[in-house]
Coordinates of C-alpha atoms in Angstrom, one line a residue:
M1 CA 52.4 94.2 -128.7
Q2 CA 53.4 94.1 -132.3
R3 CA 52.0 97.6 -132.7
Y4 CA 54.7 98.9 -130.3
S5 CA 57.6 97.2 -132.1
D6 CA 59.5 100.4 -132.6
C7 CA 60.0 100.8 -128.9
P8 CA 62.8 99.1 -126.8
Q9 CA 61.9 95.9 -124.9
V10 CA 61.8 97.5 -121.5
V11 CA 59.1 99.9 -122.7
R12 CA 57.1 97.0 -124.3
D13 CA 57.3 95.1 -121.0
F14 CA 56.0 98.2 -119.2
L15 CA 53.1 98.5 -121.5
V16 CA 52.3 94.7 -121.2
Y17 CA 52.3 95.1 -117.4
H18 CA 49.8 98.0 -117.4
E19 CA 47.6 96.3 -119.9
T20 CA 47.5 92.8 -118.4
I21 CA 48.3 93.2 -114.7
K22 CA 47.0 96.7 -114.0
G23 CA 44.1 96.4 -116.4
Q24 CA 44.6 99.9 -117.8
S25 CA 42.4 100.9 -120.8
Q26 CA 43.8 100.8 -124.3
R27 CA 43.6 104.6 -124.5
T28 CA 45.9 104.9 -121.4
I29 CA 48.3 102.3 -122.8
S30 CA 48.5 104.2 -126.1
E31 CA 49.2 107.5 -124.3
Y32 CA 52.0 105.8 -122.3
Y33 CA 53.4 104.5 -125.6
L34 CA 53.4 107.9 -127.3
D35 CA 54.7 109.8 -124.4
L36 CA 57.5 107.4 -123.6
R37 CA 58.5 107.2 -127.2
M38 CA 58.8 111.0 -127.5
F39 CA 60.8 111.1 -124.3
L40 CA 63.3 108.5 -125.4
R41 CA 63.7 110.1 -128.8
F42 CA 64.5 113.3 -127.1
M43 CA 67.1 111.6 -124.9
Q44 CA 68.7 110.1 -128.0
L45 CA 68.8 113.5 -129.7
M46 CA 70.6 115.0 -126.6
R47 CA 73.0 112.1 -126.1
N48 CA 74.1 111.5 -129.7
D49 CA 74.9 115.0 -130.9
M50 CA 72.6 114.7 -133.9
P51 CA 72.2 117.5 -136.4
I52 CA 70.2 120.5 -135.2
H53 CA 67.4 120.0 -137.8
T54 CA 66.9 116.3 -137.0
R55 CA 63.2 115.6 -136.6
L56 CA 62.3 114.0 -133.4
D57 CA 59.9 111.6 -135.1
D58 CA 62.7 110.2 -137.3
I59 CA 64.9 109.1 -134.4
P60 CA 65.0 105.3 -133.8
I61 CA 64.8 104.1 -130.2
K62 CA 64.4 100.4 -130.5
D63 CA 67.9 99.5 -129.5
I64 CA 67.9 101.6 -126.3
D65 CA 68.8 99.4 -123.4
L66 CA 68.4 99.5 -119.6
E67 CA 71.9 101.0 -119.2
F68 CA 70.8 104.0 -121.4
I69 CA 67.8 104.6 -119.2
R70 CA 69.8 104.1 -116.0
D71 CA 72.0 107.0 -117.0
I72 CA 69.1 109.5 -117.4
T73 CA 69.3 112.1 -114.7
T74 CA 66.8 114.5 -113.1
S75 CA 68.5 117.2 -115.1
D76 CA 67.8 115.4 -118.3
I77 CA 64.1 115.2 -117.3
Y78 CA 64.1 119.0 -116.7
D79 CA 65.6 119.5 -120.2
F80 CA 62.7 117.4 -121.7
L81 CA 60.1 119.4 -119.8
S82 CA 61.7 122.6 -121.0
Y83 CA 61.6 121.3 -124.5
L84 CA 57.9 120.5 -124.1
A85 CA 57.2 124.0 -122.7
N86 CA 59.2 126.0 -125.2
D87 CA 60.2 124.1 -128.3
R88 CA 57.7 121.3 -128.9
T89 CA 55.2 122.0 -131.7
P90 CA 52.3 119.7 -132.7
D91 CA 52.6 120.8 -136.3
P92 CA 56.2 121.6 -137.4
D93 CA 55.0 121.9 -141.1
A94 CA 52.5 124.6 -140.4
A95 CA 53.0 128.0 -142.1
V96 CA 53.4 129.6 -138.6
P97 CA 54.0 126.8 -136.2
E98 CA 53.1 127.4 -132.5
Y99 CA 55.7 126.3 -130.0
G100 CA 55.2 124.9 -126.5
I101 CA 52.4 122.6 -125.3
S102 CA 50.0 123.3 -122.5
P103 CA 50.7 122.6 -118.8
A104 CA 48.0 119.8 -118.9
A105 CA 49.8 118.0 -121.8
R106 CA 53.1 118.4 -120.0
A107 CA 51.6 117.0 -116.9
R108 CA 50.3 114.0 -118.7
K109 CA 53.8 113.2 -120.1
L110 CA 55.3 113.6 -116.7
S111 CA 52.7 111.2 -115.3
A112 CA 53.8 108.7 -117.9
L113 CA 57.4 109.1 -116.9
K114 CA 56.5 108.6 -113.2
S115 CA 54.6 105.5 -113.9
F116 CA 57.5 104.1 -116.1
Y117 CA 60.1 104.8 -113.4
K118 CA 57.9 103.5 -110.6
Y119 CA 57.6 100.3 -112.6
L120 CA 61.4 100.1 -113.0
T121 CA 62.3 100.9 -109.4
V122 CA 59.4 99.5 -107.3
R123 CA 57.7 96.8 -109.3
T124 CA 60.6 95.2 -111.1
K125 CA 63.5 96.6 -109.2
Q126 CA 65.6 97.0 -112.4
L127 CA 66.7 100.4 -111.3
V128 CA 67.7 101.9 -107.9
K129 CA 67.4 105.6 -108.6
N130 CA 64.2 107.3 -109.7
P131 CA 65.0 110.6 -111.4
V132 CA 61.4 111.8 -111.5
A133 CA 60.3 110.8 -107.9
D134 CA 60.5 114.3 -106.5
L135 CA 59.5 116.3 -109.6
E136 CA 56.4 118.4 -109.2
Y137 CA 53.7 118.6 -111.9
P138 CA 53.3 121.8 -113.9
K139 CA 50.8 124.2 -112.2
L140 CA 47.5 123.9 -114.0
R141 CA 44.9 126.6 -114.2
K142 CA 41.8 125.3 -112.5
S143 CA 38.7 125.9 -114.4
L144 CA 35.2 125.0 -113.3
P145 CA 33.4 122.3 -115.2
K146 CA 30.7 123.5 -117.7
Y147 CA 27.3 122.0 -117.1
L148 CA 23.7 122.5 -118.2
T149 CA 21.2 124.1 -116.0
F150 CA 17.9 122.3 -115.1
E151 CA 16.1 124.4 -117.8
Q152 CA 18.7 123.6 -120.4
S153 CA 18.6 119.9 -119.6
S154 CA 14.9 119.9 -120.0
A155 CA 15.1 121.7 -123.3
L156 CA 17.7 119.2 -124.5
L157 CA 15.5 116.2 -123.7
Q158 CA 12.4 117.9 -125.3
A159 CA 14.3 118.7 -128.5
V160 CA 15.2 115.1 -129.3
S161 CA 13.6 114.0 -132.6
G162 CA 14.4 112.1 -135.8
Q163 CA 14.6 108.5 -136.8
N164 CA 16.4 107.4 -133.7
Q165 CA 14.4 109.6 -131.3
T166 CA 13.6 106.8 -128.8
R167 CA 17.2 105.5 -128.7
D168 CA 18.7 109.0 -128.4
Y169 CA 16.3 110.1 -125.7
A170 CA 17.2 107.0 -123.7
I171 CA 21.0 107.7 -124.1
L172 CA 20.6 111.4 -123.0
M173 CA 18.5 110.2 -120.0
L174 CA 21.3 107.8 -118.9
F175 CA 23.9 110.6 -119.3
L176 CA 21.9 113.1 -117.3
N177 CA 20.7 110.6 -114.6
C178 CA 23.6 108.4 -114.2
G179 CA 26.6 110.5 -115.1
I180 CA 28.3 107.7 -117.0
R181 CA 31.1 108.2 -119.5
R182 CA 30.7 107.9 -123.3
S183 CA 32.8 104.8 -123.3
E184 CA 30.8 103.3 -120.5
L185 CA 27.5 103.9 -122.3
V186 CA 28.9 102.3 -125.6
G187 CA 30.0 99.3 -123.6
L188 CA 26.5 98.7 -122.0
N189 CA 24.9 95.3 -122.8
L190 CA 21.3 94.2 -122.5
T191 CA 22.2 92.2 -119.5
D192 CA 23.6 95.3 -117.7
I193 CA 20.1 96.7 -117.3
Y194 CA 18.1 95.9 -114.2
E195 CA 14.9 97.2 -112.8
D196 CA 16.3 100.4 -111.2
R197 CA 20.0 100.3 -112.0
I198 CA 22.7 99.6 -114.5
R199 CA 26.0 97.7 -114.3
V200 CA 28.8 99.9 -115.6
V201 CA 32.3 98.8 -116.6
G202 CA 34.5 101.8 -116.0
K203 CA 38.2 102.7 -116.2
G204 CA 40.5 99.8 -115.5
N205 CA 37.7 97.4 -116.1
K206 CA 36.2 98.3 -112.7
E207 CA 32.6 97.5 -112.3
R208 CA 30.0 99.6 -110.4
I209 CA 26.3 99.8 -110.0
V210 CA 24.5 103.0 -110.8
Y211 CA 20.8 103.6 -109.9
F212 CA 18.3 105.6 -111.9
G213 CA 14.8 107.0 -111.4
S214 CA 11.4 106.1 -112.9
A215 CA 11.7 108.6 -115.8
C216 CA 15.0 107.0 -116.9
R217 CA 13.4 103.6 -116.6
K218 CA 10.5 104.6 -118.7
A219 CA 12.9 105.9 -121.4
I220 CA 14.9 102.7 -121.4
D221 CA 11.7 100.6 -121.6
A222 CA 10.4 102.6 -124.6
Y223 CA 13.8 102.0 -126.3
L224 CA 13.9 98.3 -125.5
V225 CA 10.6 97.8 -127.5
E226 CA 12.6 98.8 -130.6
R227 CA 15.9 97.2 -129.6
N228 CA 14.3 93.8 -129.2
K229 CA 13.1 93.9 -132.8
K230 CA 16.7 94.4 -134.1
V231 CA 19.6 92.0 -134.6
L232 CA 23.1 93.5 -134.3
S233 CA 26.5 92.1 -135.2
D234 CA 27.2 92.1 -131.5
N235 CA 23.7 91.2 -130.2
R236 CA 24.7 91.7 -126.6
A237 CA 24.9 95.5 -127.1
L238 CA 22.3 97.7 -125.5
F239 CA 22.6 100.5 -128.1
G240 CA 23.0 99.8 -131.8
S241 CA 23.7 102.0 -134.8
R242 CA 21.9 102.1 -138.1
D243 CA 24.5 99.9 -139.8
G244 CA 23.7 97.1 -137.3
N245 CA 26.8 97.4 -135.1
R246 CA 27.2 98.3 -131.5
I247 CA 27.0 102.2 -131.3
S248 CA 30.4 103.9 -131.4
V249 CA 31.8 106.7 -129.2
T250 CA 31.9 108.9 -132.4
A251 CA 28.2 108.2 -133.1
V252 CA 27.3 109.1 -129.5
H253 CA 29.3 112.3 -129.9
R254 CA 27.3 113.2 -133.0
L255 CA 23.9 112.5 -131.6
V256 CA 24.6 114.6 -128.5
K257 CA 25.7 117.5 -130.7
K258 CA 22.7 117.2 -132.9
A259 CA 20.3 117.3 -129.9
L260 CA 22.2 120.3 -128.5
L261 CA 21.7 122.2 -131.8
Q262 CA 18.0 121.2 -131.9
A263 CA 17.6 122.6 -128.4
G264 CA 19.2 125.9 -129.4
L265 CA 22.2 125.3 -127.1
D266 CA 25.8 126.0 -128.0
S267 CA 27.3 122.7 -129.2
T268 CA 30.8 124.1 -129.0
Q269 CA 30.4 124.6 -125.3
F270 CA 28.7 121.4 -124.3
S271 CA 29.2 117.7 -125.1
A272 CA 28.5 114.2 -123.8
H273 CA 31.1 114.7 -121.2
K274 CA 29.4 117.9 -120.1
L275 CA 26.3 115.9 -119.5
R276 CA 28.3 113.9 -117.0
H277 CA 29.3 117.2 -115.3
T278 CA 25.6 118.1 -115.3
A279 CA 24.6 114.9 -113.6
A280 CA 27.2 115.4 -110.9
T281 CA 26.2 119.0 -110.4
M282 CA 22.5 118.2 -110.1
M283 CA 23.2 115.4 -107.6
L284 CA 25.2 117.7 -105.4
S285 CA 22.7 120.5 -105.6
G286 CA 20.0 118.0 -104.6
G287 CA 21.8 117.3 -101.4
V288 CA 23.8 114.1 -102.3
D289 CA 27.1 114.0 -100.4
V290 CA 30.3 114.2 -102.4
K291 CA 31.5 110.7 -101.4
T292 CA 28.3 109.2 -102.9
V293 CA 28.7 111.2 -106.0
Q294 CA 32.3 109.9 -106.3
E295 CA 31.0 106.3 -106.2
V296 CA 28.3 107.1 -108.8
L297 CA 30.8 108.6 -111.2
G298 CA 33.5 105.9 -110.6
H299 CA 36.2 108.4 -109.6
E300 CA 39.2 106.7 -108.0
N301 CA 40.2 109.9 -106.2
L302 CA 37.7 112.1 -104.1
N303 CA 39.6 115.2 -105.3
T304 CA 38.4 114.6 -108.8
T305 CA 34.8 114.7 -107.6
Q306 CA 35.3 117.8 -105.4
I307 CA 35.6 120.0 -108.4
Y308 CA 31.8 119.8 -108.7
T309 CA 31.3 121.4 -105.3
H310 CA 31.4 124.8 -106.9
I311 CA 27.7 124.6 -107.4
E312 CA 25.3 127.1 -105.8
N313 CA 23.7 125.8 -102.7
T314 CA 20.1 127.0 -102.8
E315 CA 19.5 126.7 -99.1
L316 CA 22.6 128.6 -98.3
K317 CA 21.5 131.4 -100.6
I318 CA 18.1 131.5 -99.0
A319 CA 19.8 131.8 -95.6
A320 CA 22.0 134.7 -96.8
E321 CA 19.0 136.5 -98.2
A322 CA 17.1 136.0 -95.0
N323 CA 19.7 137.9 -93.0
P324 CA 18.2 141.5 -92.5
L325 CA 21.7 143.0 -93.0
S326 CA 21.7 141.7 -96.6
K327 CA 19.1 144.3 -97.4
L328 CA 21.2 147.3 -96.2
D329 CA 22.4 149.4 -99.1
F330 CA 24.0 152.8 -98.6
T331 CA 25.6 153.0 -102.1
D332 CA 23.2 155.8 -103.1
S333 CA 24.3 158.1 -100.2
D334 CA 26.2 161.3 -101.1
E335 CA 29.8 160.5 -100.2
D336 CA 30.8 164.2 -100.7
E337 CA 28.7 165.4 -97.7

């Protein structure tokens, strides 16, 4: 935890707990670190009557103790959330800086605070009062996930070309058939591939089995012919890069964008994560129940999966069209008669 040495000990202990006991990903730990550091710097600014132009990033917090944290009230938390909504700017040095961060970003920071205070009150019992226990999350605008249609997915697969065509085709097939995350694909090893399924290590190091069809199996087999001729620095890796290393998340992002452009699709609207949305949508439209899709995607909460139930149900549309009343149309009648 040397990389978090600018934080007080109580925060470092919290981060260690989530890394070693809870098994959270390094990305989650880093987000907790950044969010809690910002929060404590803001509290220091408010408590110590610092000059008005003091930059938040310049405020030291290493010496903050448990007593300081115990004195933080719900009102202080509201002040912090107000600061995020109205005064926080990602780039204070910009010619015309924008103030206030999005509700989603504020919700993430509040989530970090809730986890931190739950750790202090429930897990370690260092505190009695939890000032964020009853705070509601900022209201988020619900947007439907973007996904490729069947025709667009077909065009994407047919457009794959280039030096790494076999590898890239297999990667896209895994995304579209299995709905795995980029980080999960990057982490796949040769030993994770079975006859009709893959073993995936997801968030929190949780393992799951995801099945695939014959077309995906064929794509993987074609790639394995090439893969077995290569030696990588990490030779366990299923997918390698041209420099001989395990393929990176960035490289996967680039190859997906390249294939989208080759297929004539808008690469600003779609990404590797949108292919995950596509897989989920196709499963539901094919009649797979939402609980099964939850297991395939590795969602901890069913509510996360239910966002995909926006898809059009073909059979229900057919039923609606079959109703004779659906053909009645009097919009052309003269309303002035």
